[in-house]
Coordinates of N, CA, C and O in Angstrom, one line a residue:
L1 N 21.9 2.5 -0.6 CA 22.3 2.3 0.8 C 22.1 0.9 1.3 O 22.9 0.4 2.1
S2 N 21.1 0.2 0.7 CA 20.9 -1.2 1.0 C 20.0 -1.8 -0.1 O 19.7 -1.1 -1.0
K3 N 19.6 -3.0 0.1 CA 18.8 -3.7 -0.9 C 17.5 -3.0 -1.2 O 17.0 -2.9 -2.3
N4 N 16.9 -2.4 -0.1 CA 15.6 -1.8 -0.2 C 15.6 -0.3 0.2 O 14.5 0.3 0.5
S5 N 16.7 0.4 0.1 CA 16.8 1.8 0.3 C 17.8 2.5 -0.5 O 18.8 1.8 -0.9
G6 N 17.7 3.8 -0.8 CA 18.6 4.5 -1.6 C 18.7 6.0 -1.3 O 17.8 6.5 -0.5
M7 N 19.7 6.6 -1.8 CA 19.9 8.1 -1.6 C 20.3 8.7 -2.8 O 21.0 8.1 -3.7
V8 N 20.0 10.0 -3.0 CA 20.4 10.7 -4.2 C 20.8 12.2 -3.8 O 20.3 12.8 -2.9
L9 N 21.8 12.7 -4.6 CA 22.2 14.1 -4.5 C 21.8 14.7 -5.8 O 22.2 14.1 -6.9
G10 N 21.2 15.9 -5.8 CA 20.7 16.4 -7.1 C 20.8 17.9 -7.2 O 20.9 18.6 -6.1
F11 N 20.9 18.4 -8.4 CA 20.9 19.9 -8.7 C 20.2 20.1 -10.0 O 20.5 19.4 -11.0
R12 N 19.1 20.9 -10.0 CA 18.4 21.1 -11.2 C 17.7 22.5 -11.3 O 17.5 23.1 -10.2
P13 N 17.5 23.0 -12.4 CA 16.7 24.3 -12.6 C 15.3 24.1 -12.1 O 14.7 23.1 -12.3
Y14 N 14.8 25.2 -11.5 CA 13.4 25.1 -11.0 C 12.5 26.0 -11.9 O 11.4 25.7 -12.3
S15 N 13.0 27.2 -12.2 CA 12.3 28.1 -13.1 C 13.2 29.1 -13.8 O 14.4 29.3 -13.3
R16 N 12.8 29.7 -14.9 CA 13.6 30.7 -15.6 C 12.7 31.8 -16.0 O 11.5 31.6 -16.4
T17 N 13.2 33.1 -15.8 CA 12.5 34.3 -16.3 C 13.2 34.9 -17.4 O 14.4 35.2 -17.3
Y18 N 12.6 35.1 -18.5 CA 13.2 35.9 -19.6 C 12.1 36.5 -20.5 O 11.3 35.7 -21.1
Y19 N 12.0 37.8 -20.6 CA 11.0 38.4 -21.5 C 11.5 39.8 -21.8 O 12.3 40.4 -21.1
K20 N 11.0 40.3 -23.0 CA 11.2 41.7 -23.4 C 10.1 42.1 -24.2 O 9.8 41.5 -25.3
L21 N 9.3 43.1 -23.8 CA 8.2 43.6 -24.5 C 8.3 45.1 -24.7 O 8.8 45.8 -23.8
V22 N 7.7 45.6 -25.8 CA 7.7 47.1 -26.1 C 6.3 47.5 -26.4 O 5.7 46.8 -27.3
D23 N 5.8 48.5 -25.8 CA 4.5 49.0 -26.0 C 4.6 50.5 -26.4 O 5.0 51.3 -25.6
S24 N 4.2 50.8 -27.6 CA 4.2 52.2 -28.1 C 2.9 52.9 -27.8 O 1.8 52.4 -28.0
V25 N 3.1 54.1 -27.3 CA 1.9 55.0 -26.9 C 2.0 56.3 -27.6 O 3.1 56.9 -27.6
N26 N 0.9 56.7 -28.2 CA 0.9 58.0 -28.9 C -0.1 59.0 -28.2 O -0.7 58.6 -27.2
W27 N -0.1 60.1 -28.7 CA -0.9 61.2 -28.1 C -2.4 60.8 -27.9 O -3.0 61.1 -26.8
S28 N -3.0 60.1 -28.8 CA -4.4 59.7 -28.7 C -4.6 58.4 -28.0 O -5.8 58.0 -27.8
S29 N -3.5 57.7 -27.6 CA -3.7 56.4 -26.9 C -4.2 56.6 -25.5 O -4.0 57.6 -24.9
P30 N -4.9 55.6 -25.0 CA -5.3 55.7 -23.5 C -4.0 55.8 -22.7 O -3.1 55.0 -22.9
G31 N -4.0 56.7 -21.8 CA -2.8 56.9 -21.0 C -1.7 57.8 -21.7 O -0.6 58.0 -21.2
G32 N -2.1 58.4 -22.8 CA -1.2 59.3 -23.5 C -0.9 60.6 -22.6 O -1.7 61.0 -21.8
T33 N 0.3 61.1 -22.7 CA 0.7 62.2 -21.8 C 1.2 63.4 -22.6 O 1.4 63.3 -23.8
P34 N 1.4 64.5 -21.9 CA 1.8 65.7 -22.7 C 3.2 65.6 -23.2 O 3.6 66.5 -24.0
I35 N 4.0 64.6 -22.9 CA 5.3 64.5 -23.5 C 5.3 64.0 -24.9 O 6.3 63.9 -25.6
G36 N 4.1 63.6 -25.4 CA 4.0 63.1 -26.8 C 4.2 61.6 -26.9 O 3.9 60.9 -25.9
N37 N 4.7 61.2 -28.0 CA 4.8 59.7 -28.2 C 6.0 59.1 -27.4 O 7.0 59.8 -27.3
Y38 N 5.7 57.9 -26.9 CA 6.8 57.3 -26.1 C 6.6 55.8 -26.1 O 5.6 55.3 -26.6
S39 N 7.6 55.1 -25.6 CA 7.5 53.6 -25.6 C 7.7 53.1 -24.2 O 8.6 53.7 -23.4
N40 N 6.9 52.2 -23.8 CA 7.1 51.5 -22.5 C 7.8 50.2 -22.8 O 7.4 49.4 -23.7
I41 N 8.9 50.0 -22.1 CA 9.8 48.8 -22.3 C 9.8 48.0 -21.0 O 10.1 48.5 -20.0
Y42 N 9.5 46.7 -21.1 CA 9.4 45.8 -20.0 C 10.4 44.6 -20.3 O 10.3 44.0 -21.4
N43 N 11.3 44.4 -19.4 CA 12.2 43.2 -19.6 C 12.5 42.6 -18.2 O 12.5 43.3 -17.2
G44 N 12.8 41.3 -18.2 CA 13.2 40.6 -17.0 C 14.0 39.4 -17.4 O 13.9 38.8 -18.5
E45 N 14.9 39.0 -16.4 CA 15.7 37.8 -16.6 C 16.1 37.3 -15.2 O 16.2 38.0 -14.3
G46 N 16.4 36.0 -15.2 CA 16.9 35.4 -14.0 C 16.4 33.9 -13.9 O 15.8 33.4 -14.8
N47 N 16.8 33.3 -12.8 CA 16.4 31.9 -12.7 C 16.4 31.5 -11.2 O 17.0 32.2 -10.4
M48 N 15.8 30.3 -10.9 CA 15.8 29.7 -9.6 C 16.3 28.3 -9.8 O 15.9 27.6 -10.7
N49 N 17.1 27.8 -8.8 CA 17.7 26.5 -8.9 C 17.4 25.7 -7.6 O 17.2 26.4 -6.5
Y50 N 17.5 24.4 -7.6 CA 17.2 23.6 -6.5 C 18.3 22.6 -6.3 O 18.6 21.7 -7.2
A51 N 19.1 22.7 -5.2 CA 20.1 21.7 -4.8 C 19.5 20.9 -3.6 O 19.0 21.4 -2.6
Y52 N 19.5 19.5 -3.7 CA 18.8 18.7 -2.8 C 19.5 17.4 -2.5 O 20.3 16.9 -3.2
V53 N 19.0 16.8 -1.4 CA 19.4 15.4 -1.1 C 18.1 14.6 -0.9 O 17.1 15.2 -0.3
G54 N 18.0 13.4 -1.3 CA 16.8 12.6 -1.3 C 17.1 11.2 -0.7 O 18.2 10.7 -0.8
A55 N 16.1 10.6 -0.1 CA 16.2 9.3 0.4 C 14.9 8.6 0.2 O 13.8 9.2 0.2
A56 N 14.9 7.2 0.0 CA 13.7 6.5 -0.2 C 14.0 5.1 0.4 O 15.1 4.6 0.4
A57 N 12.9 4.4 0.8 CA 12.9 3.1 1.3 C 11.7 2.3 0.8 O 10.7 2.8 0.5
K58 N 11.9 1.0 0.6 CA 10.9 0.1 0.0 C 10.6 -1.0 1.0 O 11.5 -1.7 1.6
Y59 N 9.3 -1.3 1.2 CA 8.9 -2.5 2.0 C 7.9 -3.2 1.1 O 6.8 -2.7 0.8
K60 N 8.3 -4.4 0.7 CA 7.5 -5.2 -0.2 C 7.2 -4.4 -1.5 O 8.1 -4.0 -2.1
G61 N 5.9 -4.0 -1.8 CA 5.7 -3.3 -3.0 C 5.6 -1.8 -2.8 O 5.3 -1.1 -3.8
L62 N 5.7 -1.3 -1.6 CA 5.5 0.1 -1.3 C 6.8 0.8 -1.1 O 7.6 0.4 -0.3
S63 N 7.0 1.9 -1.8 CA 8.2 2.8 -1.6 C 7.7 4.2 -1.2 O 6.8 4.7 -1.7
V64 N 8.5 4.7 -0.2 CA 8.2 6.1 0.3 C 9.5 6.9 0.3 O 10.6 6.3 0.7
G65 N 9.5 8.1 -0.2 CA 10.7 8.9 -0.2 C 10.5 10.4 -0.1 O 9.3 10.8 -0.1
F66 N 11.6 11.1 0.0 CA 11.4 12.6 0.1 C 12.7 13.2 -0.4 O 13.8 12.6 -0.3
N67 N 12.6 14.5 -0.8 CA 13.7 15.3 -1.2 C 13.7 16.6 -0.3 O 12.6 17.1 -0.1
V68 N 14.8 17.0 0.2 CA 14.9 18.3 0.9 C 16.1 19.0 0.5 O 17.2 18.3 0.3
G69 N 16.0 20.3 0.3 CA 17.2 21.0 -0.2 C 17.0 22.5 -0.1 O 16.1 23.0 0.6
Y70 N 17.8 23.2 -0.8 CA 17.9 24.7 -0.8 C 17.5 25.2 -2.2 O 18.1 24.9 -3.2
M71 N 16.4 26.0 -2.2 CA 16.0 26.7 -3.4 C 16.6 28.1 -3.4 O 16.5 28.9 -2.4
F72 N 17.2 28.5 -4.5 CA 17.8 29.9 -4.5 C 17.9 30.4 -6.0 O 17.8 29.7 -6.9
G73 N 18.0 31.7 -6.0 CA 18.1 32.3 -7.4 C 18.1 33.9 -7.3 O 17.9 34.5 -6.3
N74 N 18.2 34.5 -8.5 CA 18.1 35.9 -8.7 C 17.2 36.2 -9.8 O 17.3 35.6 -10.9
I75 N 16.4 37.2 -9.7 CA 15.5 37.7 -10.7 C 15.5 39.2 -10.8 O 15.4 39.9 -9.8
Q76 N 15.8 39.7 -12.0 CA 15.8 41.1 -12.2 C 14.7 41.5 -13.2 O 14.5 40.9 -14.2
T77 N 14.0 42.6 -12.9 CA 13.0 43.1 -13.8 C 13.2 44.6 -14.0 O 13.7 45.3 -13.1
N78 N 12.8 45.1 -15.1 CA 13.0 46.5 -15.4 C 11.8 47.1 -16.2 O 11.4 46.4 -17.2
T79 N 11.3 48.2 -15.8 CA 10.2 48.9 -16.6 C 10.7 50.3 -16.9 O 11.1 51.0 -16.0
A80 N 10.7 50.7 -18.2 CA 11.2 52.0 -18.6 C 10.2 52.7 -19.5 O 9.5 52.0 -20.3
M81 N 10.2 54.0 -19.4 CA 9.4 54.9 -20.3 C 10.4 55.8 -21.1 O 11.1 56.5 -20.5
V82 N 10.4 55.6 -22.4 CA 11.3 56.3 -23.2 C 10.6 57.2 -24.2 O 9.9 56.7 -25.1
P83 N 10.7 58.5 -24.2 CA 10.1 59.4 -25.2 C 10.7 59.2 -26.6 O 11.9 58.9 -26.7
D84 N 9.9 59.2 -27.6 CA 10.4 59.0 -29.0 C 11.3 60.2 -29.4 O 12.2 60.0 -30.2
S85 N 10.9 61.4 -29.0 CA 11.7 62.6 -29.4 C 12.0 63.4 -28.2 O 11.3 64.5 -27.9
P86 N 12.9 63.0 -27.4 CA 13.2 63.8 -26.1 C 13.8 65.2 -26.4 O 14.6 65.3 -27.3
G87 N 13.4 66.1 -25.7 CA 13.9 67.5 -25.8 C 15.1 67.6 -24.8 O 15.3 66.8 -23.9
S88 N 15.9 68.7 -25.0 CA 17.0 68.9 -24.1 C 16.5 69.3 -22.7 O 15.4 69.9 -22.6
Y89 N 17.3 69.1 -21.7 CA 17.0 69.5 -20.3 C 15.7 68.9 -19.8 O 14.9 69.6 -19.1
Q90 N 15.5 67.6 -20.1 CA 14.3 66.9 -19.5 C 14.7 65.5 -19.3 O 15.7 65.0 -19.9
A91 N 13.9 64.8 -18.5 CA 14.2 63.4 -18.3 C 14.1 62.6 -19.6 O 13.0 62.6 -20.3
Y92 N 15.1 61.9 -20.0 CA 15.1 61.1 -21.2 C 14.5 59.8 -21.0 O 13.8 59.2 -21.9
T93 N 14.7 59.2 -19.8 CA 14.1 57.8 -19.5 C 13.8 57.8 -18.0 O 14.5 58.3 -17.2
A94 N 12.6 57.3 -17.7 CA 12.2 57.0 -16.4 C 12.1 55.5 -16.2 O 11.4 54.8 -17.0
A95 N 12.9 54.9 -15.3 CA 13.0 53.5 -15.2 C 12.8 53.0 -13.8 O 13.1 53.7 -12.8
F96 N 12.2 51.8 -13.6 CA 12.0 51.2 -12.3 C 12.7 49.8 -12.4 O 12.3 49.0 -13.2
R97 N 13.7 49.6 -11.6 CA 14.5 48.4 -11.6 C 14.4 47.6 -10.3 O 14.7 48.2 -9.3
N98 N 14.1 46.3 -10.4 CA 14.0 45.5 -9.2 C 15.0 44.4 -9.3 O 15.1 43.7 -10.3
Y99 N 15.7 44.2 -8.2 CA 16.6 43.1 -8.1 C 16.2 42.2 -6.9 O 16.2 42.6 -5.8
N100 N 15.8 40.9 -7.2 CA 15.3 40.0 -6.2 C 16.3 38.9 -6.0 O 16.7 38.2 -6.9
R101 N 16.7 38.7 -4.7 CA 17.5 37.5 -4.3 C 16.6 36.6 -3.4 O 16.0 37.1 -2.5
I102 N 16.5 35.4 -3.8 CA 15.6 34.4 -3.2 C 16.3 33.2 -2.7 O 17.2 32.7 -3.3
G103 N 16.0 32.7 -1.5 CA 16.6 31.5 -1.0 C 15.8 30.9 0.2 O 15.2 31.7 0.9
G104 N 15.9 29.6 0.3 CA 15.2 29.0 1.4 C 15.1 27.5 1.3 O 15.4 26.9 0.2
I105 N 14.7 26.8 2.4 CA 14.6 25.4 2.4 C 13.3 24.9 1.7 O 12.2 25.6 1.9
Y106 N 13.4 23.9 0.9 CA 12.2 23.4 0.1 C 12.2 21.9 0.1 O 13.3 21.3 0.0
W107 N 11.1 21.3 0.4 CA 11.0 19.8 0.4 C 9.8 19.3 -0.4 O 8.9 20.0 -0.7
K108 N 9.9 18.0 -0.7 CA 8.9 17.3 -1.5 C 8.9 15.8 -1.1 O 9.9 15.2 -0.9
G109 N 7.7 15.2 -1.0 CA 7.5 13.8 -0.6 C 6.9 13.0 -1.7 O 6.2 13.6 -2.6
G110 N 7.1 11.7 -1.7 CA 6.5 10.9 -2.7 C 6.3 9.5 -2.2 O 6.9 9.0 -1.3
I111 N 5.4 8.8 -2.9 CA 5.0 7.4 -2.6 C 4.7 6.6 -3.9 O 4.2 7.2 -4.9
M112 N 5.1 5.3 -3.9 CA 4.8 4.5 -5.1 C 4.5 3.1 -4.6 O 5.1 2.6 -3.7
Y113 N 3.5 2.5 -5.3 CA 3.2 1.1 -5.1 C 3.4 0.3 -6.4 O 2.9 0.7 -7.4
E114 N 4.1 -0.8 -6.2 CA 4.4 -1.7 -7.4 C 3.8 -3.1 -7.2 O 4.1 -3.6 -6.1
R115 N 3.2 -3.6 -8.2 CA 2.6 -5.0 -8.0 C 2.8 -5.7 -9.3 O 2.5 -5.2 -10.4
K116 N 3.2 -7.0 -9.2 CA 3.4 -7.8 -10.4 C 2.0 -8.4 -10.7 O 1.4 -9.1 -9.9
L117 N 1.6 -8.2 -11.9 CA 0.3 -8.8 -12.4 C 0.4 -10.2 -12.8 O -0.5 -11.0 -12.6
D118 N 1.6 -10.5 -13.4 CA 1.9 -11.9 -13.7 C 3.4 -11.9 -14.0 O 4.1 -11.0 -13.6
S119 N 3.9 -12.9 -14.7 CA 5.3 -13.0 -14.9 C 5.9 -12.0 -15.8 O 7.1 -11.8 -15.9
N120 N 5.0 -11.4 -16.6 CA 5.5 -10.4 -17.6 C 5.1 -8.9 -17.3 O 5.9 -8.0 -17.6
Y121 N 4.0 -8.7 -16.7 CA 3.5 -7.3 -16.5 C 3.6 -6.9 -15.1 O 3.3 -7.6 -14.1
T122 N 3.9 -5.6 -14.9 CA 4.0 -4.9 -13.6 C 3.2 -3.6 -13.6 O 3.2 -2.9 -14.6
L123 N 2.4 -3.4 -12.6 CA 1.6 -2.2 -12.4 C 2.3 -1.3 -11.4 O 2.6 -1.8 -10.3
R124 N 2.4 0.0 -11.7 CA 3.0 1.0 -10.7 C 2.0 2.1 -10.6 O 1.5 2.7 -11.6
I125 N 1.7 2.5 -9.3 CA 0.9 3.7 -9.0 C 1.6 4.6 -8.0 O 2.2 4.1 -7.1
G126 N 1.7 5.9 -8.3 CA 2.5 6.7 -7.4 C 2.0 8.2 -7.4 O 1.1 8.6 -8.2
G127 N 2.6 8.9 -6.5 CA 2.3 10.4 -6.5 C 3.3 11.1 -5.6 O 4.1 10.5 -4.9
T128 N 3.3 12.4 -5.8 CA 4.1 13.3 -5.0 C 3.3 14.4 -4.4 O 2.2 14.7 -4.9
F129 N 3.8 15.1 -3.3 CA 3.0 16.1 -2.7 C 4.0 17.1 -2.1 O 5.0 16.8 -1.5
T130 N 3.7 18.4 -2.2 CA 4.5 19.5 -1.7 C 3.6 20.5 -1.0 O 2.6 21.0 -1.6
M131 N 3.8 20.8 0.2 CA 3.0 21.8 1.0 C 3.4 23.2 0.5 O 4.4 23.4 -0.1
K132 N 2.5 24.1 0.8 CA 2.8 25.5 0.5 C 4.0 25.9 1.4 O 4.0 25.6 2.6
Q133 N 5.0 26.5 0.8 CA 6.3 26.8 1.6 C 6.7 28.3 1.2 O 6.5 28.8 0.2
S134 N 7.5 28.8 2.2 CA 7.9 30.2 2.1 C 9.4 30.3 1.9 O 10.2 29.5 2.7
L135 N 9.9 31.1 1.1 CA 11.4 31.4 0.9 C 11.7 32.8 1.3 O 10.8 33.7 1.1
M136 N 12.8 33.1 1.8 CA 13.3 34.4 2.1 C 13.5 35.2 0.8 O 14.1 34.6 -0.2
E137 N 13.1 36.4 0.7 CA 13.3 37.3 -0.4 C 13.9 38.6 0.0 O 13.4 39.2 0.9
R138 N 14.9 39.1 -0.8 CA 15.5 40.4 -0.5 C 15.4 41.2 -1.8 O 15.9 40.8 -2.9
L139 N 14.7 42.3 -1.7 CA 14.4 43.2 -2.8 C 15.1 44.5 -2.8 O 15.1 45.2 -1.7
N140 N 15.8 44.8 -3.8 CA 16.4 46.2 -4.0 C 15.7 46.8 -5.2 O 15.8 46.4 -6.3
A141 N 14.9 47.9 -4.9 CA 14.1 48.5 -5.9 C 14.6 49.9 -6.2 O 14.7 50.7 -5.2
Y142 N 15.0 50.2 -7.4 CA 15.5 51.6 -7.7 C 14.5 52.3 -8.7 O 14.0 51.7 -9.6
Q143 N 14.3 53.6 -8.5 CA 13.7 54.4 -9.5 C 14.8 55.3 -10.1 O 15.4 56.1 -9.3
V144 N 15.0 55.2 -11.4 CA 16.1 55.9 -12.0 C 15.6 56.8 -13.1 O 14.7 56.5 -13.9
S145 N 16.2 58.0 -13.2 CA 15.9 58.9 -14.3 C 17.2 59.2 -15.0 O 18.2 59.4 -14.4
I146 N 17.1 59.2 -16.3 CA 18.2 59.5 -17.2 C 17.9 60.9 -17.8 O 17.0 61.0 -18.6
F147 N 18.7 61.9 -17.5 CA 18.4 63.2 -18.0 C 19.3 63.6 -19.2 O 20.4 63.1 -19.3
N148 N 18.7 64.3 -20.1 CA 19.3 64.7 -21.4 C 19.7 66.2 -21.2 O 18.9 67.1 -21.1
F149 N 21.1 66.4 -21.2 CA 21.6 67.7 -21.0 C 22.2 68.3 -22.4 O 23.2 69.0 -22.4
G150 N 21.6 67.8 -23.4 CA 22.1 68.3 -24.7 C 23.2 67.5 -25.3 O 23.1 66.8 -26.3
D151 N 24.4 67.6 -24.6 CA 25.6 66.9 -25.1 C 25.9 65.6 -24.2 O 26.9 65.0 -24.5
S152 N 25.1 65.3 -23.2 CA 25.4 64.2 -22.4 C 24.1 63.7 -21.7 O 23.2 64.4 -21.5
L153 N 24.2 62.4 -21.3 CA 23.1 61.7 -20.6 C 23.6 61.4 -19.2 O 24.7 60.9 -19.0
V154 N 22.8 61.8 -18.2 CA 23.2 61.6 -16.8 C 22.2 60.7 -16.1 O 21.0 61.0 -16.1
N155 N 22.7 59.7 -15.4 CA 21.8 58.8 -14.6 C 21.7 59.4 -13.2 O 22.6 59.9 -12.6
D156 N 20.4 59.3 -12.7 CA 20.1 59.9 -11.4 C 19.2 58.9 -10.7 O 18.1 58.6 -11.2
T157 N 19.6 58.4 -9.5 CA 18.7 57.5 -8.7 C 17.7 58.4 -8.0 O 18.1 59.0 -7.0
S158 N 16.5 58.4 -8.5 CA 15.5 59.3 -7.9 C 15.0 58.8 -6.5 O 14.7 59.6 -5.6
N159 N 15.0 57.4 -6.4 CA 14.4 56.9 -5.1 C 15.0 55.5 -4.9 O 15.0 54.7 -5.8
Y160 N 15.5 55.2 -3.7 CA 16.0 53.9 -3.3 C 15.7 53.8 -1.8 O 16.4 54.4 -1.0
P161 N 14.7 53.0 -1.4 CA 14.3 52.9 0.0 C 15.2 52.0 0.8 O 15.0 51.8 2.0
G162 N 16.2 51.4 0.1 CA 17.1 50.4 0.8 C 16.6 49.0 0.6 O 15.5 48.8 0.1
E163 N 17.4 48.0 1.0 CA 17.0 46.6 0.8 C 15.8 46.3 1.7 O 15.8 46.6 2.9
Q164 N 14.8 45.7 1.1 CA 13.6 45.3 1.8 C 13.6 43.7 1.9 O 13.8 43.1 0.9
K165 N 13.2 43.2 3.1 CA 13.2 41.8 3.3 C 11.7 41.3 3.3 O 10.9 42.0 3.9
G166 N 11.4 40.2 2.7 CA 10.1 39.7 2.7 C 10.1 38.2 2.5 O 11.2 37.5 2.6
K167 N 9.0 37.6 2.1 CA 8.9 36.2 1.8 C 8.2 36.0 0.4 O 7.3 36.7 0.1
M168 N 8.7 35.0 -0.3 CA 8.0 34.5 -1.5 C 7.3 33.2 -1.1 O 8.0 32.3 -0.6
T169 N 6.0 33.1 -1.3 CA 5.3 31.9 -1.0 C 5.1 31.0 -2.2 O 4.4 31.5 -3.2
L170 N 5.6 29.8 -2.2 CA 5.4 28.9 -3.3 C 4.1 28.0 -3.0 O 4.0 27.6 -1.9
P171 N 3.3 27.8 -4.0 CA 2.0 27.1 -3.7 C 2.1 25.6 -3.5 O 3.1 25.0 -3.8
M172 N 1.0 25.1 -2.9 CA 1.0 23.6 -2.8 C 0.8 23.0 -4.1 O 0.2 23.5 -5.0
S173 N 1.5 21.8 -4.3 CA 1.4 21.1 -5.6 C 1.4 19.6 -5.3 O 1.8 19.1 -4.3
F174 N 0.8 18.9 -6.3 CA 0.8 17.4 -6.2 C 0.8 16.8 -7.6 O 0.6 17.5 -8.6
S175 N 1.1 15.5 -7.6 CA 1.1 14.8 -8.9 C 0.6 13.4 -8.6 O 0.8 12.8 -7.5
A176 N 0.1 12.7 -9.6 CA -0.3 11.3 -9.5 C -0.1 10.6 -10.8 O -0.3 11.3 -11.9
G177 N 0.2 9.4 -10.8 CA 0.5 8.7 -12.0 C 0.3 7.2 -11.9 O 0.3 6.6 -10.8
V178 N 0.1 6.6 -13.1 CA -0.1 5.1 -13.2 C 0.7 4.6 -14.4 O 0.8 5.3 -15.4
M179 N 1.3 3.5 -14.2 CA 2.1 2.9 -15.3 C 2.0 1.4 -15.3 O 1.9 0.7 -14.3
I180 N 2.0 0.8 -16.5 CA 2.0 -0.6 -16.7 C 3.3 -0.9 -17.6 O 3.5 -0.2 -18.6
A181 N 4.0 -1.9 -17.2 CA 5.3 -2.2 -17.9 C 5.4 -3.7 -18.2 O 4.9 -4.5 -17.4
K182 N 6.0 -4.1 -19.3 CA 6.2 -5.4 -19.6 C 7.7 -5.7 -19.5 O 8.5 -5.3 -20.4
N183 N 8.1 -6.4 -18.4 CA 9.5 -6.6 -18.2 C 10.4 -5.4 -18.4 O 10.1 -4.3 -18.0
N184 N 11.4 -5.5 -19.2 CA 12.3 -4.4 -19.6 C 12.1 -4.0 -21.0 O 12.9 -3.3 -21.6
K185 N 10.9 -4.4 -21.6 CA 10.7 -4.2 -23.0 C 10.0 -2.8 -23.3 O 10.4 -2.1 -24.2
W186 N 8.9 -2.6 -22.6 CA 8.2 -1.3 -22.8 C 7.4 -0.9 -21.6 O 7.1 -1.8 -20.7
S187 N 7.0 0.3 -21.5 CA 6.1 0.8 -20.4 C 5.2 1.9 -20.9 O 5.6 2.6 -21.8
L188 N 4.0 1.9 -20.4 CA 3.0 2.9 -20.8 C 2.4 3.6 -19.6 O 2.0 2.8 -18.7
G189 N 2.4 4.9 -19.5 CA 1.9 5.5 -18.3 C 1.2 6.8 -18.6 O 1.3 7.4 -19.7
A190 N 0.6 7.4 -17.5 CA -0.1 8.7 -17.6 C 0.1 9.4 -16.3 O 0.1 8.7 -15.2
D191 N 0.4 10.7 -16.3 CA 0.6 11.5 -15.1 C -0.3 12.7 -15.1 O -0.7 13.2 -16.2
F192 N -0.6 13.1 -13.9 CA -1.4 14.4 -13.7 C -0.7 15.2 -12.7 O -0.3 14.7 -11.6
T193 N -0.5 16.5 -12.9 CA 0.1 17.4 -12.0 C -0.7 18.6 -11.8 O -1.2 19.2 -12.8
G194 N -0.9 19.0 -10.5 CA -1.7 20.2 -10.2 C -1.0 21.1 -9.3 O -0.3 20.6 -8.4
T195 N -1.2 22.4 -9.4 CA -0.6 23.4 -8.6 C -1.6 24.5 -8.2 O -2.3 25.0 -9.1
Q196 N -1.7 24.8 -6.9 CA -2.7 25.8 -6.4 C -2.1 27.2 -6.6 O -1.6 27.8 -5.6
W197 N -2.1 27.7 -7.8 CA -1.4 29.0 -8.1 C -2.0 30.2 -7.4 O -1.4 31.2 -7.3
S198 N -3.3 30.0 -6.9 CA -3.8 31.1 -6.1 C -3.1 31.3 -4.8 O -3.2 32.4 -4.2
G199 N -2.3 30.3 -4.4 CA -1.5 30.4 -3.2 C -0.2 31.1 -3.4 O 0.6 31.3 -2.4
F200 N 0.2 31.4 -4.6 CA 1.5 32.0 -4.9 C 1.4 33.5 -4.4 O 0.5 34.2 -4.7
N201 N 2.5 33.9 -3.8 CA 2.5 35.3 -3.4 C 4.0 35.8 -3.3 O 4.8 35.1 -2.8

């Protein structure tokens, strides 16, 4: 924008969900049921992305900037119980499926101080800070049973309370770093990042 200020447009991934786990349960296992041996299947997939605009300005050796944008994404999770030897005319699979749509404004601020130590070496110290922030969340939760009628499998939505609206709270986070550089030849630095995950909800 000028000699001492700048602007950026950005788009980047924020998080990704992908897992698939299978837990086998038999008659003697804790939680075993009269249906005999069965498998619990857990899987999930989805991602969140961040589209943002940022600006920064510099006065002497001090630079201050911020990013503000829109965080959005979809996450799907599924939990299913599948009998190993299903009989006819009984539920073949009991499944719980959640579809989450998430979106909201998200911002982050930063500061950096730069000082020339001599004609060759430069010292930089900086950090970022993000307050605890809430995003809108829309949840569609389905309870599904798949029945075995001998010659066919039939899906049945046992329960669907409708779309539920709520909030996802992202926790406060911060980072700090220091770097020393020799002209444009090399640089050496260390960073520390912390997130208050107890504030996630």
